[in-house]
Amino acid sequence: MDEVKWLEVAVNTTPDRLDQVCAKLAAAGMDSLVIEDEQDFLSFLEQNRQYWDYVDQELLDRMKGVTRVKFYVTDDEDGKKQLEQYTRGLDQEFTATPLTDNDWAYSWQKYYKPLEIGQRLYVVPQWMGEEPVPAGRVPFYLNPGLTFGTGSHASTQLCLEGVEEHTVPGRAVLDLGCGSGILSIAALCLGASSAVAVDIDPKAVDVAYENAALNGIGRDRYTVRAGNVLSDKGLAAELARNQYHLVLANIVADVIIPLAPQVPGLLEEDGVFLCSGIIDTRTQEVEAALKQAGLTLIRKREKNGWAALEAKR
């Protein structure tokens, strides 16, 4: 099997336009962004002195005065189509650079550190798996792959807080738009009996299974499928054969709105629908769609211009 090659896409911008660029990329479907900013970078170095060996003068010089957003797509026809979709409407310059194996470690892994989420969760990049876990925290290990979320995005953090609150040991979870599997695997680490995860991108299947295996979770508890629940009626019917205590959708407003009518049929009587990836300006539209689908909003979480909604039947 050929090794997957990647393109690193860098969008140069300014501090005052950073949020706008991130929002445009997220609205186009890219939810795994790396933000490079000189001040953030210097503060990252200060907090993570053990990584200084990896930082050479050339990198320090390159970061001087910089604000840029990076993301990654596969270096093939699919990736180039995604690139066109993500950058359409951006008025900033961007570069797309093929990555070598060394660049993978240099440009990607070294920028991530463990994240404390909510009261109990502790998201640990796989390459930092030997480090001690803070007392009272439940670790879960992640090798995100370049196109999938690492937990650092505000919408994923909001969703993880909801996962922590609503996961009930011994009850099942459905994760729609699972990406790297971060939400459903977190629920399994917190005691969910089983989880089914679906993503439109076939590459997500292997990534999610690998991340589950890092946490000692096998296919007896975790099922990952590729498909589109909006257009594939067979897949939608298959999912609806079971009901779930927690249904997750960390996607975007334009997918959550048409998805809403399917949700009541997927929820157990006391189940919770948790949706995120919603830019705050679209929150009211999503709330209206949930209400029209027969769901009652029970909580709204907000962070950095993003919202997560929790609803019941």
CSV table of C-alpha atoms in Angstrom, one decimal:
chain,number,residue,atom,x,y,z
A,1,MET,CA,0.0,0.0,0.0
A,2,ASP,CA,1.4,3.4,-1.0
A,3,GLU,CA,2.3,5.8,1.8
A,4,VAL,CA,0.0,8.8,2.0
A,5,LYS,CA,1.6,12.0,1.0
A,6,TRP,CA,0.5,15.4,2.5
A,7,LEU,CA,0.3,19.0,1.5
A,8,GLU,CA,0.8,21.6,4.2
A,9,VAL,CA,-1.3,24.7,3.4
A,10,ALA,CA,-0.3,28.0,5.1
A,11,VAL,CA,-2.6,31.0,4.9
A,12,ASN,CA,-0.7,34.2,5.8
A,13,THR,CA,-2.8,36.8,7.7
A,14,THR,CA,-2.6,39.4,10.4
A,15,PRO,CA,-3.7,39.2,14.1
A,16,ASP,CA,-6.8,41.3,13.5
A,17,ARG,CA,-8.0,39.1,10.6
A,18,LEU,CA,-7.1,35.7,12.2
A,19,ASP,CA,-10.6,34.9,13.6
A,20,GLN,CA,-12.2,35.8,10.3
A,21,VAL,CA,-9.8,33.5,8.3
A,22,CYS,CA,-10.4,30.6,10.8
A,23,ALA,CA,-14.2,31.1,10.6
A,24,LYS,CA,-14.2,31.0,6.8
A,25,LEU,CA,-12.1,27.8,6.7
A,26,ALA,CA,-14.3,26.2,9.4
A,27,ALA,CA,-17.5,27.2,7.5
A,28,ALA,CA,-16.0,25.5,4.4
A,29,GLY,CA,-15.5,22.3,6.4
A,30,MET,CA,-11.9,22.4,7.7
A,31,ASP,CA,-12.1,22.1,11.5
A,32,SER,CA,-8.5,21.0,12.2
A,33,LEU,CA,-6.4,24.2,12.1
A,34,VAL,CA,-2.9,25.0,13.4
A,35,ILE,CA,-2.5,28.6,14.3
A,36,GLU,CA,1.0,30.0,14.2
A,37,ASP,CA,1.5,33.3,15.9
A,38,GLU,CA,4.8,34.7,17.2
A,39,GLN,CA,3.5,35.5,20.6
A,40,ASP,CA,1.7,32.1,21.0
A,41,PHE,CA,4.8,30.4,19.8
A,42,LEU,CA,7.1,32.1,22.3
A,43,SER,CA,4.7,31.4,25.1
A,44,PHE,CA,4.5,27.7,24.0
A,45,LEU,CA,8.3,27.5,24.2
A,46,GLU,CA,8.2,29.1,27.7
A,47,GLN,CA,5.6,26.5,28.9
A,48,ASN,CA,7.3,23.5,27.3
A,49,ARG,CA,11.0,24.0,27.9
A,50,GLN,CA,11.7,20.3,27.5
A,51,TYR,CA,11.0,20.7,23.7
A,52,TRP,CA,13.6,23.4,23.2
A,53,ASP,CA,15.9,20.8,21.5
A,54,TYR,CA,13.6,20.9,18.5
A,55,VAL,CA,13.7,24.6,18.0
A,56,ASP,CA,16.5,26.0,15.9
A,57,GLN,CA,17.3,29.6,15.1
A,58,GLU,CA,15.9,29.3,11.6
A,59,LEU,CA,12.4,28.4,13.0
A,60,LEU,CA,12.7,31.3,15.5
A,61,ASP,CA,13.5,33.7,12.6
A,62,ARG,CA,10.7,32.3,10.5
A,63,MET,CA,8.2,32.9,13.3
A,64,LYS,CA,9.2,36.6,13.7
A,65,GLY,CA,6.1,38.8,13.3
A,66,VAL,CA,4.1,35.9,11.8
A,67,THR,CA,0.4,35.2,12.1
A,68,ARG,CA,-0.6,32.3,9.9
A,69,VAL,CA,-3.1,29.5,9.8
A,70,LYS,CA,-2.1,26.0,8.6
A,71,PHE,CA,-4.0,22.9,7.7
A,72,TYR,CA,-3.2,19.7,5.9
A,73,VAL,CA,-4.7,17.8,2.9
A,74,THR,CA,-3.6,14.7,1.1
A,75,ASP,CA,-1.4,15.3,-1.9
A,76,ASP,CA,-3.7,13.7,-4.4
A,77,GLU,CA,-6.8,14.6,-6.5
A,78,ASP,CA,-9.1,14.3,-3.4
A,79,GLY,CA,-6.9,16.6,-1.4
A,80,LYS,CA,-6.6,19.1,-4.2
A,81,LYS,CA,-10.4,19.2,-4.5
A,82,GLN,CA,-10.6,19.8,-0.7
A,83,LEU,CA,-8.0,22.5,-1.0
A,84,GLU,CA,-10.1,24.3,-3.6
A,85,GLN,CA,-13.2,24.0,-1.4
A,86,TYR,CA,-11.5,25.3,1.7
A,87,THR,CA,-9.7,28.3,0.0
A,88,ARG,CA,-12.6,29.5,-2.2
A,89,GLY,CA,-13.5,33.0,-1.0
A,90,LEU,CA,-10.3,33.5,1.0
A,91,ASP,CA,-8.7,36.8,0.0
A,92,GLN,CA,-5.4,36.0,1.8
A,93,GLU,CA,-2.4,34.5,0.0
A,94,PHE,CA,-1.7,30.9,0.8
A,95,THR,CA,1.1,28.3,0.0
A,96,ALA,CA,0.7,24.6,-0.4
A,97,THR,CA,4.0,22.7,0.3
A,98,PRO,CA,4.5,18.9,0.0
A,99,LEU,CA,5.7,17.4,3.3
A,100,THR,CA,8.5,15.0,3.8
A,101,ASP,CA,8.5,12.4,6.6
A,102,ASN,CA,10.7,14.7,8.7
A,103,ASP,CA,8.3,17.6,8.2
A,104,TRP,CA,5.5,15.5,9.6
A,105,ALA,CA,7.2,15.4,13.0
A,106,TYR,CA,8.6,18.9,12.8
A,107,SER,CA,5.6,20.8,11.6
A,108,TRP,CA,2.8,18.9,13.3
A,109,GLN,CA,3.5,16.8,16.3
A,110,LYS,CA,5.8,19.2,18.2
A,111,TYR,CA,3.1,21.8,18.5
A,112,TYR,CA,0.7,19.7,20.5
A,113,LYS,CA,0.6,19.1,24.2
A,114,PRO,CA,-1.8,17.3,26.5
A,115,LEU,CA,-5.1,19.1,27.1
A,116,GLU,CA,-7.2,19.1,30.3
A,117,ILE,CA,-10.9,19.2,29.4
A,118,GLY,CA,-13.7,19.6,31.8
A,119,GLN,CA,-13.3,18.0,35.3
A,120,ARG,CA,-11.9,14.6,34.3
A,121,LEU,CA,-10.7,14.3,30.7
A,122,TYR,CA,-7.0,14.5,29.7
A,123,VAL,CA,-6.3,14.3,25.9
A,124,VAL,CA,-2.7,13.1,25.3
A,125,PRO,CA,-1.0,13.0,21.9
A,126,GLN,CA,0.3,9.5,21.4
A,127,TRP,CA,3.9,10.7,21.2
A,128,MET,CA,3.7,12.1,24.8
A,129,GLY,CA,2.1,8.9,26.2
A,130,GLU,CA,4.9,8.2,28.7
A,131,GLU,CA,4.3,11.3,30.7
A,132,PRO,CA,2.4,11.1,34.0
A,133,VAL,CA,-1.3,11.8,34.0
A,134,PRO,CA,-2.6,14.3,36.6
A,135,ALA,CA,-4.5,12.8,39.6
A,136,GLY,CA,-8.2,12.4,39.0
A,137,ARG,CA,-8.0,12.7,35.2
A,138,VAL,CA,-9.0,10.0,32.7
A,139,PRO,CA,-6.4,10.0,30.0
A,140,PHE,CA,-7.2,9.2,26.4
A,141,TYR,CA,-4.5,8.9,23.8
A,142,LEU,CA,-4.8,10.3,20.3
A,143,ASN,CA,-2.8,10.1,17.1
A,144,PRO,CA,-4.9,12.5,15.2
A,145,GLY,CA,-3.5,12.2,11.7
A,146,LEU,CA,-3.1,15.3,9.7
A,147,THR,CA,-6.7,16.0,8.6
A,148,PHE,CA,-8.5,15.3,11.8
A,149,GLY,CA,-9.1,17.1,15.1
A,150,THR,CA,-6.8,16.9,18.1
A,151,GLY,CA,-9.1,18.4,20.7
A,152,SER,CA,-7.5,21.8,20.5
A,153,HIS,CA,-10.3,23.5,18.5
A,154,ALA,CA,-12.9,25.4,20.7
A,155,SER,CA,-15.9,23.5,19.2
A,156,THR,CA,-14.2,20.1,20.0
A,157,GLN,CA,-13.5,21.2,23.6
A,158,LEU,CA,-17.1,22.3,24.1
A,159,CYS,CA,-18.3,19.0,22.8
A,160,LEU,CA,-15.9,17.1,25.0
A,161,GLU,CA,-17.2,18.9,28.1
A,162,GLY,CA,-20.7,17.8,27.1
A,163,VAL,CA,-19.4,14.2,26.5
A,164,GLU,CA,-17.9,14.2,30.0
A,165,GLU,CA,-21.2,15.4,31.5
A,166,HIS,CA,-23.6,13.2,29.6
A,167,THR,CA,-21.7,9.9,29.2
A,168,VAL,CA,-23.5,7.3,31.3
A,169,PRO,CA,-21.5,4.1,32.1
A,170,GLY,CA,-23.1,1.1,30.4
A,171,ARG,CA,-25.0,3.2,27.8
A,172,ALA,CA,-24.4,3.5,24.0
A,173,VAL,CA,-23.1,6.4,22.0
A,174,LEU,CA,-23.4,7.5,18.3
A,175,ASP,CA,-20.9,9.9,16.8
A,176,LEU,CA,-21.9,11.5,13.5
A,177,GLY,CA,-19.0,13.1,11.7
A,178,CYS,CA,-16.4,11.4,13.9
A,179,GLY,CA,-13.2,12.5,12.3
A,180,SER,CA,-10.3,11.0,14.4
A,181,GLY,CA,-12.9,9.5,16.7
A,182,ILE,CA,-12.0,11.9,19.5
A,183,LEU,CA,-15.6,12.3,20.9
A,184,SER,CA,-16.8,8.7,20.8
A,185,ILE,CA,-13.4,7.3,22.1
A,186,ALA,CA,-13.6,9.8,25.0
A,187,ALA,CA,-17.1,8.5,25.8
A,188,LEU,CA,-15.8,4.9,25.8
A,189,CYS,CA,-12.9,5.9,28.1
A,190,LEU,CA,-15.5,7.4,30.4
A,191,GLY,CA,-17.4,4.1,30.5
A,192,ALA,CA,-19.9,4.1,27.6
A,193,SER,CA,-20.8,0.4,26.8
A,194,SER,CA,-20.3,0.8,23.1
A,195,ALA,CA,-20.1,3.4,20.3
A,196,VAL,CA,-20.9,3.6,16.6
A,197,ALA,CA,-19.1,6.3,14.6
A,198,VAL,CA,-19.6,7.6,11.1
A,199,ASP,CA,-17.7,10.0,8.9
A,200,ILE,CA,-18.1,11.1,5.3
A,201,ASP,CA,-14.3,10.7,4.8
A,202,PRO,CA,-13.3,7.0,4.3
A,203,LYS,CA,-9.8,7.9,5.8
A,204,ALA,CA,-11.5,8.5,9.1
A,205,VAL,CA,-12.3,4.8,9.6
A,206,ASP,CA,-8.7,3.7,10.0
A,207,VAL,CA,-7.7,6.8,12.0
A,208,ALA,CA,-10.5,6.3,14.5
A,209,TYR,CA,-9.9,2.5,14.9
A,210,GLU,CA,-6.2,3.2,15.5
A,211,ASN,CA,-7.0,5.8,18.2
A,212,ALA,CA,-9.4,3.4,19.8
A,213,ALA,CA,-6.7,0.7,19.9
A,214,LEU,CA,-4.3,3.2,21.6
A,215,ASN,CA,-6.8,3.3,24.4
A,216,GLY,CA,-7.3,-0.5,24.6
A,217,ILE,CA,-10.7,-0.3,22.9
A,218,GLY,CA,-11.5,-3.1,20.4
A,219,ARG,CA,-14.0,-3.5,17.6
A,220,ASP,CA,-16.3,-5.5,20.0
A,221,ARG,CA,-17.2,-2.0,21.6
A,222,TYR,CA,-16.4,0.3,18.7
A,223,THR,CA,-17.8,0.3,15.1
A,224,VAL,CA,-16.7,3.0,12.6
A,225,ARG,CA,-18.4,3.4,9.2
A,226,ALA,CA,-17.7,5.6,6.2
A,227,GLY,CA,-20.8,7.2,4.7
A,228,ASN,CA,-23.2,10.2,4.5
A,229,VAL,CA,-26.2,9.8,6.8
A,230,LEU,CA,-28.0,12.6,4.9
A,231,SER,CA,-27.9,11.0,1.5
A,232,ASP,CA,-27.5,7.3,2.2
A,233,LYS,CA,-30.9,6.1,3.3
A,234,GLY,CA,-29.6,2.5,3.9
A,235,LEU,CA,-27.0,3.8,6.3
A,236,ALA,CA,-29.5,6.0,8.1
A,237,ALA,CA,-31.9,3.1,8.5
A,238,GLU,CA,-29.2,0.9,9.8
A,239,LEU,CA,-28.2,3.4,12.5
A,240,ALA,CA,-31.9,3.9,13.4
A,241,ARG,CA,-32.3,0.2,14.3
A,242,ASN,CA,-30.7,1.1,17.6
A,243,GLN,CA,-31.2,4.0,20.0
A,244,TYR,CA,-28.4,5.7,21.8
A,245,HIS,CA,-28.1,7.5,25.1
A,246,LEU,CA,-25.8,10.1,23.6
A,247,VAL,CA,-25.8,11.3,19.9
A,248,LEU,CA,-22.9,13.5,18.9
A,249,ALA,CA,-22.5,15.8,15.9
A,250,ASN,CA,-19.4,18.0,15.9
A,251,ILE,CA,-19.9,19.1,12.3
A,252,VAL,CA,-21.1,22.5,11.0
A,253,ALA,CA,-24.5,24.3,11.0
A,254,ASP,CA,-25.2,23.4,7.4
A,255,VAL,CA,-25.1,19.7,8.2
A,256,ILE,CA,-26.7,19.8,11.6
A,257,ILE,CA,-29.8,21.6,10.3
A,258,PRO,CA,-30.8,18.9,7.8
A,259,LEU,CA,-29.7,16.2,10.2
A,260,ALA,CA,-32.0,17.4,13.0
A,261,PRO,CA,-35.2,15.5,11.9
A,262,GLN,CA,-33.3,12.1,12.1
A,263,VAL,CA,-32.1,12.7,15.7
A,264,PRO,CA,-35.3,12.0,17.7
A,265,GLY,CA,-35.4,8.5,16.2
A,266,LEU,CA,-31.8,7.8,17.2
A,267,LEU,CA,-32.2,8.9,20.9
A,268,GLU,CA,-33.3,6.8,23.8
A,269,GLU,CA,-36.2,8.3,25.8
A,270,ASP,CA,-33.8,10.1,28.2
A,271,GLY,CA,-31.0,10.5,25.7
A,272,VAL,CA,-29.1,13.7,24.8
A,273,PHE,CA,-28.2,15.2,21.4
A,274,LEU,CA,-25.0,17.2,21.6
A,275,CYS,CA,-24.1,19.2,18.5
A,276,SER,CA,-21.1,21.5,18.0
A,277,GLY,CA,-19.0,23.2,15.3
A,278,ILE,CA,-21.6,26.0,15.2
A,279,ILE,CA,-20.3,29.5,14.5
A,280,ASP,CA,-22.1,31.8,17.0
A,281,THR,CA,-23.9,33.7,14.2
A,282,ARG,CA,-25.6,30.5,13.1
A,283,THR,CA,-26.7,29.4,16.6
A,284,GLN,CA,-30.3,30.6,16.3
A,285,GLU,CA,-30.8,28.8,13.0
A,286,VAL,CA,-29.6,25.5,14.5
A,287,GLU,CA,-31.8,26.0,17.7
A,288,ALA,CA,-34.8,26.6,15.4
A,289,ALA,CA,-34.1,23.4,13.5
A,290,LEU,CA,-33.8,21.3,16.7
A,291,LYS,CA,-37.1,22.7,18.0
A,292,GLN,CA,-38.8,22.0,14.7
A,293,ALA,CA,-37.5,18.4,14.9
A,294,GLY,CA,-39.2,18.0,18.3
A,295,LEU,CA,-36.1,18.5,20.4
A,296,THR,CA,-35.9,20.7,23.6
A,297,LEU,CA,-32.7,22.7,24.1
A,298,ILE,CA,-31.3,22.0,27.6
A,299,ARG,CA,-28.0,23.9,27.5
A,300,LYS,CA,-25.8,26.1,25.3
A,301,ARG,CA,-22.0,26.2,25.8
A,302,GLU,CA,-20.0,29.0,24.1
A,303,LYS,CA,-16.3,29.6,23.6
A,304,ASN,CA,-14.2,31.8,21.2
A,305,GLY,CA,-17.1,32.5,18.9
A,306,TRP,CA,-18.3,28.9,18.7
A,307,ALA,CA,-21.3,27.2,20.3
A,308,ALA,CA,-22.4,23.7,21.3
A,309,LEU,CA,-26.0,22.9,21.9
A,310,GLU,CA,-27.5,20.1,24.1
A,311,ALA,CA,-31.0,18.9,23.5
A,312,LYS,CA,-33.5,16.1,24.5
A,313,ARG,CA,-36.5,14.5,22.9
